[in-house]
Amino acid sequence: MAEPAQIEMMGNRMNFDYSEGATGYVLVLVRILTGYWFLHAGWTKLVGPEAFDASGWMIHATEGAPIHGFLVWAANTPWMLEFTNFMIPAGEALIGLGILVGALVRLAAFFGGVLMVFFYLGNADWAHGYVNGDLFGLLLFVIVGTLAAGRVYGLDAIIEKMEFVRQRPVLKYLLG
C-alpha cells in the first residue's frame, strides 16, 4: 500500500491515507475497470477485421458539436486522419494497459482525459443535459490520476522505489 499523501485543502495541510480501508479497494476497482475499459476499446480497434477509420464519425456524427469544424478539417487532412486512425486505438490500448497494471497512471490518466474531452465535445449530445457517459469517463480519469491510483496495488508503488526515479523526483508526477 502507499504511504499517506500530504495534501492541502483550503489552506490546511493534512495526511490523506486513502490506501487503508475501503477507499483504497474502491480506488483499485475504479482503476482496474477504467483500465480494462480503455484497453478493450483500443485492442478491439487494433485487431478488428477492418482497419479503424474515424473519418465517418469525425465528419458525420459530430454535426452541431463545438469542435465539428476541427474534426472535419482533421478528417479531410490525410496526415492528420492517418495520425488519428493510428493514435486512437494505440492510445486507448496503451492508456488502458498503463492504468490497468498501475504503471505511469498519472500520465496515462492525463492522455485518457484528453481523449475524453475530444469525445465529449465531439459527441455533444446534450439534448438531455450536459452529463453523459463521456463526461463520466473524463471524471474516471480525473479520479484515477489525481488520487494516484497506481500507488495502491499498482506497479507505480514499485517504480517509485527504483533508484532512477528516486534520483529524479520530478518523475513522481508521472507516476501514481
Short mmCIF file of N, CA, C and O in Angstrom, two decimals, residues 49-150:
data_model
loop_
_atom_site.label_atom_id
_atom_site.label_comp_id
_atom_site.label_asym_id
_atom_site.label_seq_id
_atom_site.Cartn_x
_atom_site.Cartn_y
_atom_site.Cartn_z
N PRO A 49 -11.50 -6.84 -37.67
CA PRO A 49 -11.40 -7.36 -39.04
C PRO A 49 -11.12 -6.28 -40.08
O PRO A 49 -10.56 -6.55 -41.13
N GLU A 50 -11.52 -5.06 -39.79
CA GLU A 50 -11.28 -3.94 -40.70
C GLU A 50 -10.41 -2.91 -39.99
O GLU A 50 -10.48 -2.76 -38.78
N ALA A 51 -9.62 -2.19 -40.77
CA ALA A 51 -8.79 -1.13 -40.20
C ALA A 51 -9.68 -0.05 -39.59
O ALA A 51 -10.73 0.30 -40.15
N PHE A 52 -9.27 0.47 -38.45
CA PHE A 52 -10.03 1.52 -37.78
C PHE A 52 -10.01 2.78 -38.64
O PHE A 52 -8.97 3.19 -39.14
N ASP A 53 -11.18 3.40 -38.79
CA ASP A 53 -11.29 4.64 -39.56
C ASP A 53 -12.26 5.57 -38.84
O ASP A 53 -13.46 5.30 -38.76
N ALA A 54 -11.73 6.65 -38.31
CA ALA A 54 -12.53 7.61 -37.55
C ALA A 54 -13.18 8.66 -38.43
O ALA A 54 -13.97 9.47 -37.93
N SER A 55 -12.91 8.68 -39.72
CA SER A 55 -13.38 9.77 -40.58
C SER A 55 -14.89 9.89 -40.62
O SER A 55 -15.43 11.00 -40.63
N GLY A 56 -15.60 8.75 -40.65
CA GLY A 56 -17.05 8.82 -40.69
C GLY A 56 -17.63 9.53 -39.47
O GLY A 56 -18.51 10.39 -39.59
N TRP A 57 -17.12 9.17 -38.29
CA TRP A 57 -17.58 9.82 -37.05
C TRP A 57 -17.19 11.30 -37.07
O TRP A 57 -18.01 12.16 -36.74
N MET A 58 -15.98 11.59 -37.47
CA MET A 58 -15.48 12.97 -37.43
C MET A 58 -16.28 13.89 -38.34
O MET A 58 -16.53 15.04 -38.00
N ILE A 59 -16.68 13.39 -39.50
CA ILE A 59 -17.38 14.22 -40.48
C ILE A 59 -18.89 14.24 -40.24
O ILE A 59 -19.52 15.30 -40.25
N HIS A 60 -19.49 13.07 -40.01
CA HIS A 60 -20.95 12.98 -40.00
C HIS A 60 -21.58 12.96 -38.61
O HIS A 60 -22.66 13.51 -38.43
N ALA A 61 -20.94 12.34 -37.65
CA ALA A 61 -21.58 12.17 -36.33
C ALA A 61 -21.36 13.35 -35.40
O ALA A 61 -21.92 13.38 -34.32
N THR A 62 -20.54 14.30 -35.81
CA THR A 62 -20.23 15.42 -34.91
C THR A 62 -20.91 16.71 -35.31
O THR A 62 -20.60 17.77 -34.76
N GLU A 63 -21.85 16.65 -36.27
CA GLU A 63 -22.54 17.87 -36.68
C GLU A 63 -23.20 18.53 -35.49
O GLU A 63 -23.85 17.88 -34.69
N GLY A 64 -23.01 19.82 -35.38
CA GLY A 64 -23.56 20.57 -34.26
C GLY A 64 -22.66 20.60 -33.04
O GLY A 64 -22.93 21.33 -32.09
N ALA A 65 -21.60 19.83 -33.06
CA ALA A 65 -20.66 19.80 -31.93
C ALA A 65 -19.76 21.04 -31.98
O ALA A 65 -19.47 21.57 -33.06
N PRO A 66 -19.30 21.51 -30.83
CA PRO A 66 -18.45 22.70 -30.81
C PRO A 66 -17.14 22.54 -31.56
O PRO A 66 -16.57 23.53 -32.01
N ILE A 67 -16.67 21.31 -31.73
CA ILE A 67 -15.39 21.10 -32.43
C ILE A 67 -15.59 20.44 -33.79
O ILE A 67 -14.65 19.90 -34.36
N HIS A 68 -16.79 20.51 -34.33
CA HIS A 68 -17.10 19.87 -35.61
C HIS A 68 -16.16 20.36 -36.72
O HIS A 68 -15.63 19.56 -37.49
N GLY A 69 -15.95 21.65 -36.81
CA GLY A 69 -15.08 22.21 -37.86
C GLY A 69 -13.67 21.64 -37.79
O GLY A 69 -13.08 21.28 -38.81
N PHE A 70 -13.13 21.56 -36.59
CA PHE A 70 -11.78 20.99 -36.42
C PHE A 70 -11.76 19.53 -36.83
O PHE A 70 -10.83 19.08 -37.51
N LEU A 71 -12.77 18.77 -36.42
CA LEU A 71 -12.80 17.35 -36.74
C LEU A 71 -12.96 17.11 -38.23
O LEU A 71 -12.36 16.18 -38.79
N VAL A 72 -13.77 17.93 -38.92
CA VAL A 72 -13.91 17.81 -40.37
C VAL A 72 -12.58 18.13 -41.04
O VAL A 72 -12.15 17.42 -41.96
N TRP A 73 -11.91 19.18 -40.58
CA TRP A 73 -10.59 19.51 -41.12
C TRP A 73 -9.63 18.33 -40.93
O TRP A 73 -8.91 17.95 -41.85
N ALA A 74 -9.61 17.76 -39.73
CA ALA A 74 -8.70 16.64 -39.44
C ALA A 74 -9.03 15.43 -40.32
O ALA A 74 -8.12 14.76 -40.82
N ALA A 75 -10.31 15.17 -40.53
CA ALA A 75 -10.71 14.02 -41.36
C ALA A 75 -10.35 14.23 -42.82
O ALA A 75 -10.09 13.27 -43.54
N ASN A 76 -10.31 15.47 -43.27
CA ASN A 76 -10.01 15.78 -44.67
C ASN A 76 -8.53 16.11 -44.90
O ASN A 76 -8.16 16.43 -46.02
N THR A 77 -7.73 16.04 -43.87
CA THR A 77 -6.29 16.26 -43.98
C THR A 77 -5.62 14.90 -43.86
O THR A 77 -5.62 14.31 -42.77
N PRO A 78 -5.05 14.38 -44.95
CA PRO A 78 -4.57 12.99 -44.96
C PRO A 78 -3.62 12.63 -43.81
O PRO A 78 -3.82 11.59 -43.17
N TRP A 79 -2.62 13.44 -43.54
CA TRP A 79 -1.67 13.09 -42.48
C TRP A 79 -2.34 13.11 -41.11
O TRP A 79 -2.04 12.29 -40.25
N MET A 80 -3.29 14.02 -40.91
CA MET A 80 -3.98 14.12 -39.62
C MET A 80 -4.93 12.94 -39.44
O MET A 80 -5.03 12.38 -38.33
N LEU A 81 -5.62 12.54 -40.51
CA LEU A 81 -6.50 11.38 -40.41
C LEU A 81 -5.69 10.11 -40.16
O LEU A 81 -6.08 9.28 -39.34
N GLU A 82 -4.56 9.96 -40.85
CA GLU A 82 -3.70 8.80 -40.63
C GLU A 82 -3.20 8.76 -39.19
O GLU A 82 -3.20 7.72 -38.53
N PHE A 83 -2.79 9.92 -38.67
CA PHE A 83 -2.34 10.03 -37.28
C PHE A 83 -3.48 9.66 -36.33
O PHE A 83 -3.29 8.88 -35.39
N THR A 84 -4.66 10.18 -36.56
CA THR A 84 -5.83 9.91 -35.71
C THR A 84 -6.20 8.43 -35.75
O THR A 84 -6.46 7.83 -34.70
N ASN A 85 -6.21 7.85 -36.94
CA ASN A 85 -6.59 6.44 -37.08
C ASN A 85 -5.59 5.50 -36.41
O ASN A 85 -5.95 4.39 -36.05
N PHE A 86 -4.36 5.93 -36.26
CA PHE A 86 -3.38 5.13 -35.53
C PHE A 86 -3.44 5.42 -34.03
O PHE A 86 -3.43 4.50 -33.20
N MET A 87 -3.50 6.70 -33.67
CA MET A 87 -3.38 7.09 -32.25
C MET A 87 -4.60 6.76 -31.41
O MET A 87 -4.46 6.50 -30.22
N ILE A 88 -5.78 6.79 -31.98
CA ILE A 88 -6.97 6.48 -31.17
C ILE A 88 -6.87 5.03 -30.65
O ILE A 88 -6.88 4.82 -29.44
N PRO A 89 -6.74 4.02 -31.52
CA PRO A 89 -6.67 2.66 -30.96
C PRO A 89 -5.39 2.40 -30.18
O PRO A 89 -5.45 1.78 -29.10
N ALA A 90 -4.25 2.86 -30.68
CA ALA A 90 -2.99 2.62 -29.95
C ALA A 90 -3.00 3.37 -28.63
O ALA A 90 -2.59 2.84 -27.59
N GLY A 91 -3.48 4.62 -28.65
CA GLY A 91 -3.55 5.40 -27.42
C GLY A 91 -4.50 4.79 -26.41
O GLY A 91 -4.16 4.68 -25.23
N GLU A 92 -5.68 4.38 -26.86
CA GLU A 92 -6.62 3.75 -25.93
C GLU A 92 -6.02 2.49 -25.31
O GLU A 92 -6.13 2.27 -24.10
N ALA A 93 -5.37 1.67 -26.13
CA ALA A 93 -4.78 0.43 -25.63
C ALA A 93 -3.67 0.71 -24.62
O ALA A 93 -3.61 0.09 -23.55
N LEU A 94 -2.78 1.65 -24.94
CA LEU A 94 -1.66 1.96 -24.03
C LEU A 94 -2.14 2.63 -22.75
O LEU A 94 -1.66 2.33 -21.66
N ILE A 95 -3.08 3.55 -22.88
CA ILE A 95 -3.66 4.21 -21.71
C ILE A 95 -4.32 3.15 -20.82
O ILE A 95 -4.11 3.11 -19.60
N GLY A 96 -5.12 2.29 -21.42
CA GLY A 96 -5.80 1.25 -20.66
C GLY A 96 -4.84 0.30 -19.98
O GLY A 96 -5.01 -0.05 -18.81
N LEU A 97 -3.80 -0.12 -20.70
CA LEU A 97 -2.81 -1.04 -20.13
C LEU A 97 -2.09 -0.40 -18.94
O LEU A 97 -1.94 -1.02 -17.88
N GLY A 98 -1.65 0.85 -19.11
CA GLY A 98 -0.96 1.54 -18.03
C GLY A 98 -1.82 1.68 -16.79
O GLY A 98 -1.37 1.42 -15.67
N ILE A 99 -3.06 2.05 -16.98
CA ILE A 99 -3.96 2.22 -15.84
C ILE A 99 -4.33 0.87 -15.22
O ILE A 99 -4.37 0.73 -14.00
N LEU A 100 -4.55 -0.13 -16.05
CA LEU A 100 -4.91 -1.45 -15.55
C LEU A 100 -3.83 -2.03 -14.65
O LEU A 100 -4.12 -2.54 -13.57
N VAL A 101 -2.57 -1.94 -15.05
CA VAL A 101 -1.48 -2.50 -14.24
C VAL A 101 -0.93 -1.50 -13.24
O VAL A 101 -0.10 -1.85 -12.40
N GLY A 102 -1.38 -0.25 -13.31
CA GLY A 102 -0.95 0.75 -12.34
C GLY A 102 0.42 1.32 -12.63
O GLY A 102 1.16 1.66 -11.70
N ALA A 103 0.80 1.45 -13.91
CA ALA A 103 2.12 1.97 -14.28
C ALA A 103 1.95 3.29 -15.06
O ALA A 103 1.18 3.35 -16.01
N LEU A 104 2.66 4.32 -14.61
CA LEU A 104 2.57 5.65 -15.22
C LEU A 104 1.12 6.13 -15.27
O LEU A 104 0.65 6.67 -16.25
N VAL A 105 0.43 5.92 -14.17
CA VAL A 105 -1.01 6.15 -14.12
C VAL A 105 -1.36 7.62 -14.35
O VAL A 105 -2.29 7.92 -15.08
N ARG A 106 -0.62 8.53 -13.75
CA ARG A 106 -0.97 9.94 -13.95
C ARG A 106 -0.79 10.36 -15.40
O ARG A 106 -1.60 11.10 -15.94
N LEU A 107 0.26 9.90 -16.02
CA LEU A 107 0.50 10.21 -17.44
C LEU A 107 -0.61 9.60 -18.29
O LEU A 107 -1.18 10.27 -19.16
N ALA A 108 -0.92 8.34 -18.05
CA ALA A 108 -1.99 7.67 -18.80
C ALA A 108 -3.34 8.34 -18.56
O ALA A 108 -4.12 8.54 -19.50
N ALA A 109 -3.62 8.72 -17.32
CA ALA A 109 -4.89 9.37 -17.00
C ALA A 109 -4.99 10.73 -17.68
O ALA A 109 -6.07 11.13 -18.13
N PHE A 110 -3.87 11.45 -17.77
CA PHE A 110 -3.88 12.74 -18.45
C PHE A 110 -4.29 12.56 -19.92
O PHE A 110 -5.19 13.24 -20.41
N PHE A 111 -3.65 11.62 -20.61
CA PHE A 111 -3.97 11.41 -22.01
C PHE A 111 -5.36 10.79 -22.19
O PHE A 111 -6.05 11.08 -23.18
N GLY A 112 -5.79 9.95 -21.26
CA GLY A 112 -7.16 9.45 -21.29
C GLY A 112 -8.15 10.59 -21.15
O GLY A 112 -9.18 10.63 -21.84
N GLY A 113 -7.84 11.53 -20.28
CA GLY A 113 -8.70 12.70 -20.11
C GLY A 113 -8.75 13.55 -21.36
O GLY A 113 -9.82 14.05 -21.73
N VAL A 114 -7.61 13.71 -22.02
CA VAL A 114 -7.59 14.47 -23.28
C VAL A 114 -8.50 13.81 -24.31
O VAL A 114 -9.31 14.50 -24.97
N LEU A 115 -8.40 12.50 -24.46
CA LEU A 115 -9.28 11.80 -25.40
C LEU A 115 -10.74 11.98 -25.02
O LEU A 115 -11.59 12.20 -25.89
N MET A 116 -11.04 11.88 -23.73
CA MET A 116 -12.44 12.00 -23.30
C MET A 116 -12.98 13.41 -23.54
O MET A 116 -14.17 13.57 -23.84
N VAL A 117 -12.14 14.43 -23.44
CA VAL A 117 -12.58 15.80 -23.77
C VAL A 117 -12.96 15.87 -25.25
O VAL A 117 -14.01 16.43 -25.60
N PHE A 118 -12.13 15.28 -26.12
CA PHE A 118 -12.47 15.26 -27.54
C PHE A 118 -13.76 14.47 -27.79
O PHE A 118 -14.60 14.91 -28.58
N PHE A 119 -13.92 13.33 -27.13
CA PHE A 119 -15.14 12.55 -27.32
C PHE A 119 -16.36 13.31 -26.79
O PHE A 119 -17.41 13.32 -27.42
N TYR A 120 -16.20 13.95 -25.64
CA TYR A 120 -17.31 14.70 -25.04
C TYR A 120 -17.74 15.85 -25.95
O TYR A 120 -18.92 16.02 -26.24
N LEU A 121 -16.75 16.62 -26.41
CA LEU A 121 -17.07 17.76 -27.27
C LEU A 121 -17.50 17.32 -28.66
O LEU A 121 -18.30 18.00 -29.31
N GLY A 122 -16.96 16.21 -29.14
CA GLY A 122 -17.33 15.71 -30.46
C GLY A 122 -18.71 15.09 -30.49
O GLY A 122 -19.46 15.27 -31.46
N ASN A 123 -19.07 14.38 -29.45
CA ASN A 123 -20.40 13.76 -29.41
C ASN A 123 -21.47 14.81 -29.10
O ASN A 123 -22.51 14.81 -29.72
N ALA A 124 -21.21 15.66 -28.15
CA ALA A 124 -22.06 16.82 -27.84
C ALA A 124 -23.55 16.54 -27.97
O ALA A 124 -24.29 17.36 -28.48
N ASP A 125 -23.98 15.39 -27.50
CA ASP A 125 -25.40 15.07 -27.50
C ASP A 125 -25.97 15.58 -26.18
O ASP A 125 -26.16 14.82 -25.24
N TRP A 126 -26.20 16.85 -26.12
CA TRP A 126 -26.59 17.49 -24.87
C TRP A 126 -28.09 17.81 -24.81
O TRP A 126 -28.52 18.62 -24.00
N ALA A 127 -28.86 17.15 -25.66
CA ALA A 127 -30.31 17.40 -25.66
C ALA A 127 -30.93 17.06 -24.31
O ALA A 127 -31.91 17.67 -23.90
N HIS A 128 -30.34 16.08 -23.61
CA HIS A 128 -30.87 15.67 -22.31
C HIS A 128 -29.98 16.17 -21.17
O HIS A 128 -30.03 15.63 -20.07
N GLY A 129 -29.16 17.16 -21.43
CA GLY A 129 -28.28 17.72 -20.41
C GLY A 129 -26.81 17.49 -20.73
O GLY A 129 -26.46 16.76 -21.66
N TYR A 130 -25.98 18.12 -19.96
CA TYR A 130 -24.54 18.07 -20.23
C TYR A 130 -23.86 16.85 -19.61
O TYR A 130 -22.70 16.57 -19.89
N VAL A 131 -24.56 16.15 -18.76
CA VAL A 131 -23.98 14.98 -18.10
C VAL A 131 -24.29 13.75 -18.94
O VAL A 131 -25.44 13.42 -19.17
N ASN A 132 -23.21 13.10 -19.42
CA ASN A 132 -23.38 11.89 -20.22
C ASN A 132 -22.21 10.93 -19.96
O ASN A 132 -21.35 11.20 -19.13
N GLY A 133 -22.17 9.83 -20.68
CA GLY A 133 -21.14 8.83 -20.47
C GLY A 133 -19.73 9.34 -20.72
O GLY A 133 -18.79 8.94 -20.04
N ASP A 134 -19.57 10.22 -21.70
CA ASP A 134 -18.24 10.77 -21.98
C ASP A 134 -17.75 11.63 -20.82
O ASP A 134 -16.57 11.60 -20.47
N LEU A 135 -18.65 12.39 -20.21
CA LEU A 135 -18.27 13.20 -19.06
C LEU A 135 -17.90 12.30 -17.87
O LEU A 135 -16.95 12.58 -17.15
N PHE A 136 -18.64 11.22 -17.70
CA PHE A 136 -18.30 10.28 -16.62
C PHE A 136 -16.96 9.60 -16.88
O PHE A 136 -16.19 9.34 -15.96
N GLY A 137 -16.67 9.30 -18.15
CA GLY A 137 -15.36 8.76 -18.49
C GLY A 137 -14.25 9.73 -18.14
O GLY A 137 -13.22 9.35 -17.57
N LEU A 138 -14.45 11.00 -18.45
CA LEU A 138 -13.47 12.03 -18.08
C LEU A 138 -13.30 12.07 -16.57
O LEU A 138 -12.18 12.14 -16.06
N LEU A 139 -14.39 12.00 -15.84
CA LEU A 139 -14.35 12.01 -14.38
C LEU A 139 -13.55 10.82 -13.85
O LEU A 139 -12.77 10.95 -12.90
N LEU A 140 -13.71 9.65 -14.45
CA LEU A 140 -12.93 8.47 -14.03
C LEU A 140 -11.43 8.73 -14.16
O LEU A 140 -10.65 8.40 -13.27
N PHE A 141 -11.02 9.32 -15.28
CA PHE A 141 -9.60 9.61 -15.47
C PHE A 141 -9.10 10.66 -14.48
O PHE A 141 -7.98 10.57 -13.98
N VAL A 142 -9.93 11.64 -14.18
CA VAL A 142 -9.55 12.65 -13.18
C VAL A 142 -9.37 12.00 -11.82
O VAL A 142 -8.39 12.25 -11.11
N ILE A 143 -10.28 11.13 -11.43
CA ILE A 143 -10.19 10.45 -10.13
C ILE A 143 -8.94 9.58 -10.06
O ILE A 143 -8.16 9.65 -9.11
N VAL A 144 -8.73 8.76 -11.07
CA VAL A 144 -7.59 7.85 -11.09
C VAL A 144 -6.27 8.62 -11.07
O VAL A 144 -5.33 8.25 -10.37
N GLY A 145 -6.21 9.71 -11.83
CA GLY A 145 -4.98 10.50 -11.89
C GLY A 145 -4.71 11.32 -10.65
O GLY A 145 -3.60 11.33 -10.12
N THR A 146 -5.71 12.01 -10.17
CA THR A 146 -5.48 12.90 -9.02
C THR A 146 -5.26 12.12 -7.73
O THR A 146 -4.52 12.58 -6.86
N LEU A 147 -5.89 10.97 -7.59
CA LEU A 147 -5.72 10.19 -6.37
C LEU A 147 -4.57 9.19 -6.47
O LEU A 147 -4.38 8.36 -5.57
N ALA A 148 -3.78 9.29 -7.55
CA ALA A 148 -2.59 8.46 -7.71
C ALA A 148 -2.91 6.98 -7.50
O ALA A 148 -2.29 6.29 -6.69
N ALA A 149 -3.88 6.49 -8.25
CA ALA A 149 -4.39 5.14 -8.05
C ALA A 149 -3.36 4.05 -8.32
O ALA A 149 -3.52 2.93 -7.85
N GLY A 150 -2.31 4.34 -9.05
CA GLY A 150 -1.28 3.34 -9.32
C GLY A 150 -0.42 3.02 -8.12
O GLY A 150 0.31 2.03 -8.11
#
